[in-house]
Amino acid sequence: MALLILQDSSEVLNETLSEEKTLSIYKLIMDGGLGGQIIIALLVVLLSVALYIYFERFFAIKAASKTDSNFMNQIRDHISHGKLDAAKVLCIQVNSPASLLIEKGISRIGKPLADINTAIENAGRLEIYKLEKNVPVLATIAGAAPMIGFLGTVIGMIVAIHEIANAGGQIDIKMLSDGLYTAMTTTVAGLIVGIISYIQYNHLVVRTNKVVYEMEAKSVEFLDLLNEPI
C-alpha cells in the first residue's frame, strides 16, 4: 500500500515538473503586460506586410525573368526584312521588361542612334522602378523590427526596475516577471522579424539584378543589330 502511494506521488510529481517545464509562447506574451503585447502585435503586422511584399514581388520578378532564347533571332529577322510592326507585336506579346525596351527602341528606328539609346535607357529606368516596387519597404522593416524589439526590452527593464523600487526591500522574482517577459519576448520577436525581412530583401535584390542584367544584354544586342551593315 505504501509502495502504491509512493508511485502515485512520484507520477504526480513528474507530471507537475513536465507541466512546469512546458514553455508556452502565448503565455509568455500574455504575461508580458500591455506594453509587450502592443509591441508584439506591431511586429506581427510588420511580418505580415513583409511576407506579402516578398511573395508578391517574388512572383512578379519570376514572371519578368522568363525569356525566350529565340526572341532576339525573331527580332533580327523582322527588322532585316523591314517588318517593324511585326517586331513590335512580338515584343508586346512576350511582355517582359527586356522586350518592352526593344519595342521602345524599334519605335525609334529611323532616328539617330543616340536618340534610340536614350529612349531605351529611359524605358529601362521605368521597368527597373516597376521591378523594385515596395522592395525598399522590406529593407525598412528589416532595420526597424529589431529596434522596435529593443524598445520593448527597454520598456520591460523600466517595468522591472519600477517593481524593485516599489518592493520596499522585499524583492521577489514574481514581481519582475512581467518586465522580464516583456523584455525577452519583444527582443526575440523583433530579431526574428528583422532577420526574415533582411533575407527576403536580399533575395529579391539578387533576382532583380538578374533581370536588369538581362535587360542590359538584350538592349546592347539590339543596338549592335542596328549597327550591322545592311
Coordinates of C-alpha atoms in Angstrom, one line a residue:
M1 CA 0.0 0.0 0.0
A2 CA 2.8 2.4 0.9
L3 CA 4.6 1.5 -2.4
L4 CA 1.5 2.3 -4.4
I5 CA 1.2 5.7 -2.6
L6 CA 4.8 6.4 -3.4
Q7 CA 4.4 5.5 -7.0
D8 CA 1.3 7.7 -7.3
S9 CA 3.1 10.6 -5.6
S10 CA 6.1 10.1 -8.0
E11 CA 3.8 10.2 -11.0
V12 CA 2.0 13.4 -9.8
L13 CA 5.4 15.0 -9.2
N14 CA 6.7 14.1 -12.7
E15 CA 3.5 15.4 -14.3
T16 CA 3.9 18.7 -12.3
L17 CA 7.5 19.0 -13.3
S18 CA 6.7 18.4 -17.0
E19 CA 4.0 21.0 -16.9
E20 CA 6.3 23.5 -15.3
K21 CA 8.9 22.9 -18.0
T22 CA 6.5 23.4 -20.8
L23 CA 7.1 26.8 -22.4
S24 CA 4.0 28.4 -23.9
I25 CA 4.8 31.3 -26.3
Y26 CA 1.2 32.6 -26.0
K27 CA 1.5 32.6 -22.2
L28 CA 4.8 34.4 -22.3
I29 CA 3.2 37.1 -24.5
M30 CA 0.2 37.4 -22.3
D31 CA 2.4 37.6 -19.1
G32 CA 4.4 40.4 -20.7
G33 CA 1.9 43.1 -19.9
L34 CA 0.1 45.5 -22.2
G35 CA 3.2 47.2 -23.5
G36 CA 4.7 43.9 -24.6
Q37 CA 1.5 42.8 -26.2
I38 CA 1.3 46.1 -28.2
I39 CA 4.8 45.7 -29.5
I40 CA 4.3 42.0 -30.4
A41 CA 1.1 42.9 -32.3
L42 CA 3.0 45.6 -34.2
L43 CA 5.8 43.2 -35.1
V44 CA 3.2 40.7 -36.3
V45 CA 1.7 43.3 -38.6
L46 CA 5.2 44.1 -39.9
L47 CA 5.9 40.5 -40.5
S48 CA 2.6 40.1 -42.4
V49 CA 3.5 43.1 -44.6
A50 CA 7.0 41.8 -45.2
L51 CA 5.7 38.3 -46.3
Y52 CA 3.0 39.9 -48.6
I53 CA 5.6 42.1 -50.3
Y54 CA 8.1 39.3 -50.7
F55 CA 5.7 36.8 -52.3
E56 CA 4.0 39.5 -54.5
R57 CA 7.4 40.7 -55.7
F58 CA 8.8 37.2 -56.0
F59 CA 6.2 36.0 -58.4
A60 CA 6.3 39.3 -60.3
I61 CA 10.1 39.2 -60.8
K62 CA 9.9 35.5 -61.6
A63 CA 7.4 36.3 -64.4
A64 CA 9.6 39.1 -65.7
S65 CA 12.7 36.9 -65.7
K66 CA 11.2 34.4 -68.2
T67 CA 13.0 34.8 -71.6
D68 CA 12.6 33.2 -75.0
S69 CA 16.0 32.2 -76.3
N70 CA 14.7 32.7 -79.9
F71 CA 13.3 36.1 -79.2
M72 CA 16.2 38.2 -80.5
N73 CA 16.6 36.0 -83.6
Q74 CA 13.0 36.7 -84.4
I75 CA 13.5 40.4 -83.9
R76 CA 16.6 40.3 -86.1
D77 CA 14.6 38.6 -88.9
H78 CA 11.7 41.1 -88.7
I79 CA 14.0 44.1 -88.7
S80 CA 16.2 42.8 -91.6
H81 CA 13.0 42.3 -93.7
G82 CA 11.6 45.7 -92.7
K83 CA 8.7 44.2 -90.7
L84 CA 8.9 46.7 -87.9
D85 CA 5.2 46.4 -87.0
A86 CA 5.6 42.6 -86.7
A87 CA 8.6 43.1 -84.4
K88 CA 6.6 45.5 -82.2
V89 CA 3.7 43.0 -81.9
L90 CA 6.2 40.3 -81.0
C91 CA 7.7 42.5 -78.2
I92 CA 4.2 43.2 -76.8
Q93 CA 3.3 39.5 -76.9
V94 CA 6.4 38.5 -75.0
N95 CA 5.6 41.3 -72.5
S96 CA 8.9 41.2 -70.5
P97 CA 11.0 44.1 -69.3
A98 CA 13.6 43.3 -72.0
S99 CA 11.0 43.0 -74.8
L100 CA 9.4 46.3 -73.8
L101 CA 12.8 48.0 -74.1
I102 CA 13.3 46.5 -77.5
E103 CA 9.8 47.7 -78.5
K104 CA 10.7 51.2 -77.4
G105 CA 13.9 51.1 -79.5
I106 CA 12.0 49.7 -82.6
S107 CA 9.6 52.6 -82.3
R108 CA 12.6 55.0 -82.6
I109 CA 14.2 53.3 -85.7
G110 CA 15.0 56.0 -88.3
K111 CA 16.2 58.5 -85.7
P112 CA 19.9 58.9 -84.6
L113 CA 21.3 56.0 -82.7
A114 CA 21.9 58.3 -79.7
D115 CA 18.2 59.1 -79.5
I116 CA 17.3 55.4 -79.7
N117 CA 19.8 54.6 -76.9
T118 CA 18.3 57.4 -74.7
A119 CA 14.8 56.1 -75.3
I120 CA 15.9 52.6 -74.3
E121 CA 17.6 53.9 -71.1
N122 CA 14.5 55.9 -70.1
A123 CA 12.3 52.9 -70.6
G124 CA 14.8 50.8 -68.7
R125 CA 14.6 53.1 -65.6
L126 CA 10.8 52.8 -65.7
E127 CA 11.0 49.0 -65.9
I128 CA 13.5 48.8 -63.0
Y129 CA 11.2 51.0 -60.9
K130 CA 8.4 48.6 -61.6
L131 CA 10.5 45.6 -60.5
E132 CA 11.7 47.3 -57.3
K133 CA 8.2 48.4 -56.3
N134 CA 7.8 48.1 -52.5
V135 CA 11.1 46.3 -52.1
P136 CA 12.7 49.2 -50.1
V137 CA 9.8 48.7 -47.6
L138 CA 11.4 45.3 -46.8
A139 CA 14.7 47.0 -46.0
T140 CA 12.9 49.4 -43.7
I141 CA 11.2 46.6 -41.9
A142 CA 14.5 44.7 -41.6
G143 CA 16.0 47.7 -39.8
A144 CA 13.0 48.8 -37.8
A145 CA 11.8 45.5 -36.4
P146 CA 14.9 44.8 -34.2
M147 CA 14.8 48.4 -32.9
I148 CA 11.1 48.0 -32.0
G149 CA 12.0 44.8 -30.2
F150 CA 14.8 46.6 -28.3
L151 CA 12.2 49.3 -27.4
G152 CA 10.2 46.5 -25.8
T153 CA 13.4 45.5 -23.9
V154 CA 13.8 49.0 -22.5
I155 CA 10.1 49.1 -21.5
G156 CA 10.4 45.7 -19.8
M157 CA 13.5 46.9 -17.9
I158 CA 11.7 50.0 -16.8
V159 CA 8.8 47.9 -15.5
A160 CA 11.2 45.6 -13.6
I161 CA 13.1 48.5 -12.1
H162 CA 9.8 50.2 -11.1
E163 CA 8.7 47.0 -9.3
I164 CA 12.0 46.8 -7.5
A165 CA 11.7 50.4 -6.4
N166 CA 8.3 49.8 -5.0
A167 CA 9.1 46.5 -3.4
G168 CA 10.3 48.1 -0.1
G169 CA 13.3 45.7 0.2
Q170 CA 11.1 42.6 -0.4
I171 CA 12.3 41.6 -3.9
D172 CA 10.6 38.6 -5.4
I173 CA 11.2 37.2 -8.9
K174 CA 7.5 37.0 -9.4
M175 CA 7.3 40.8 -9.2
L176 CA 9.9 41.1 -12.0
S177 CA 8.3 38.5 -14.3
D178 CA 6.1 40.9 -16.3
G179 CA 9.0 43.2 -17.1
L180 CA 11.4 40.4 -17.9
Y181 CA 8.8 38.7 -20.1
T182 CA 8.3 41.9 -22.0
A183 CA 12.0 42.5 -22.4
M184 CA 12.8 39.0 -23.7
T185 CA 9.7 38.2 -25.9
T186 CA 9.9 41.6 -27.7
T187 CA 13.6 41.3 -28.3
V188 CA 13.2 37.8 -29.8
A189 CA 10.2 38.7 -31.9
G190 CA 12.0 41.9 -33.2
L191 CA 15.1 39.9 -34.2
I192 CA 13.0 37.2 -35.9
V193 CA 11.1 39.7 -38.0
G194 CA 14.2 41.6 -38.8
I195 CA 16.2 38.5 -39.9
I196 CA 13.3 37.2 -42.1
S197 CA 12.8 40.6 -43.7
Y198 CA 16.5 41.0 -44.3
I199 CA 16.8 37.6 -46.1
Q200 CA 13.7 38.4 -48.2
Y201 CA 15.1 41.8 -49.2
N202 CA 18.4 40.4 -50.3
H203 CA 16.8 37.6 -52.2
L204 CA 14.6 40.0 -54.1
V205 CA 17.6 42.3 -54.9
V206 CA 19.6 39.4 -56.3
R207 CA 16.7 38.3 -58.5
T208 CA 16.0 41.9 -59.6
N209 CA 19.6 42.3 -60.6
K210 CA 19.5 39.2 -62.8
V211 CA 16.5 40.7 -64.7
V212 CA 18.3 44.1 -65.0
Y213 CA 21.4 42.3 -66.4
E214 CA 19.2 40.5 -68.9
M215 CA 17.6 43.9 -69.9
E216 CA 21.0 45.4 -70.5
A217 CA 22.2 42.4 -72.5
K218 CA 19.2 42.5 -74.8
S219 CA 19.5 46.3 -75.2
V220 CA 23.2 46.0 -76.2
E221 CA 22.3 43.2 -78.6
F222 CA 19.6 45.3 -80.2
L223 CA 21.9 48.3 -80.6
D224 CA 24.5 46.1 -82.2
L225 CA 21.8 44.8 -84.5
L226 CA 21.1 48.4 -85.7
N227 CA 24.8 49.0 -86.3
E228 CA 25.2 45.9 -88.5
P229 CA 25.6 46.7 -92.2
I230 CA 22.5 46.0 -94.3

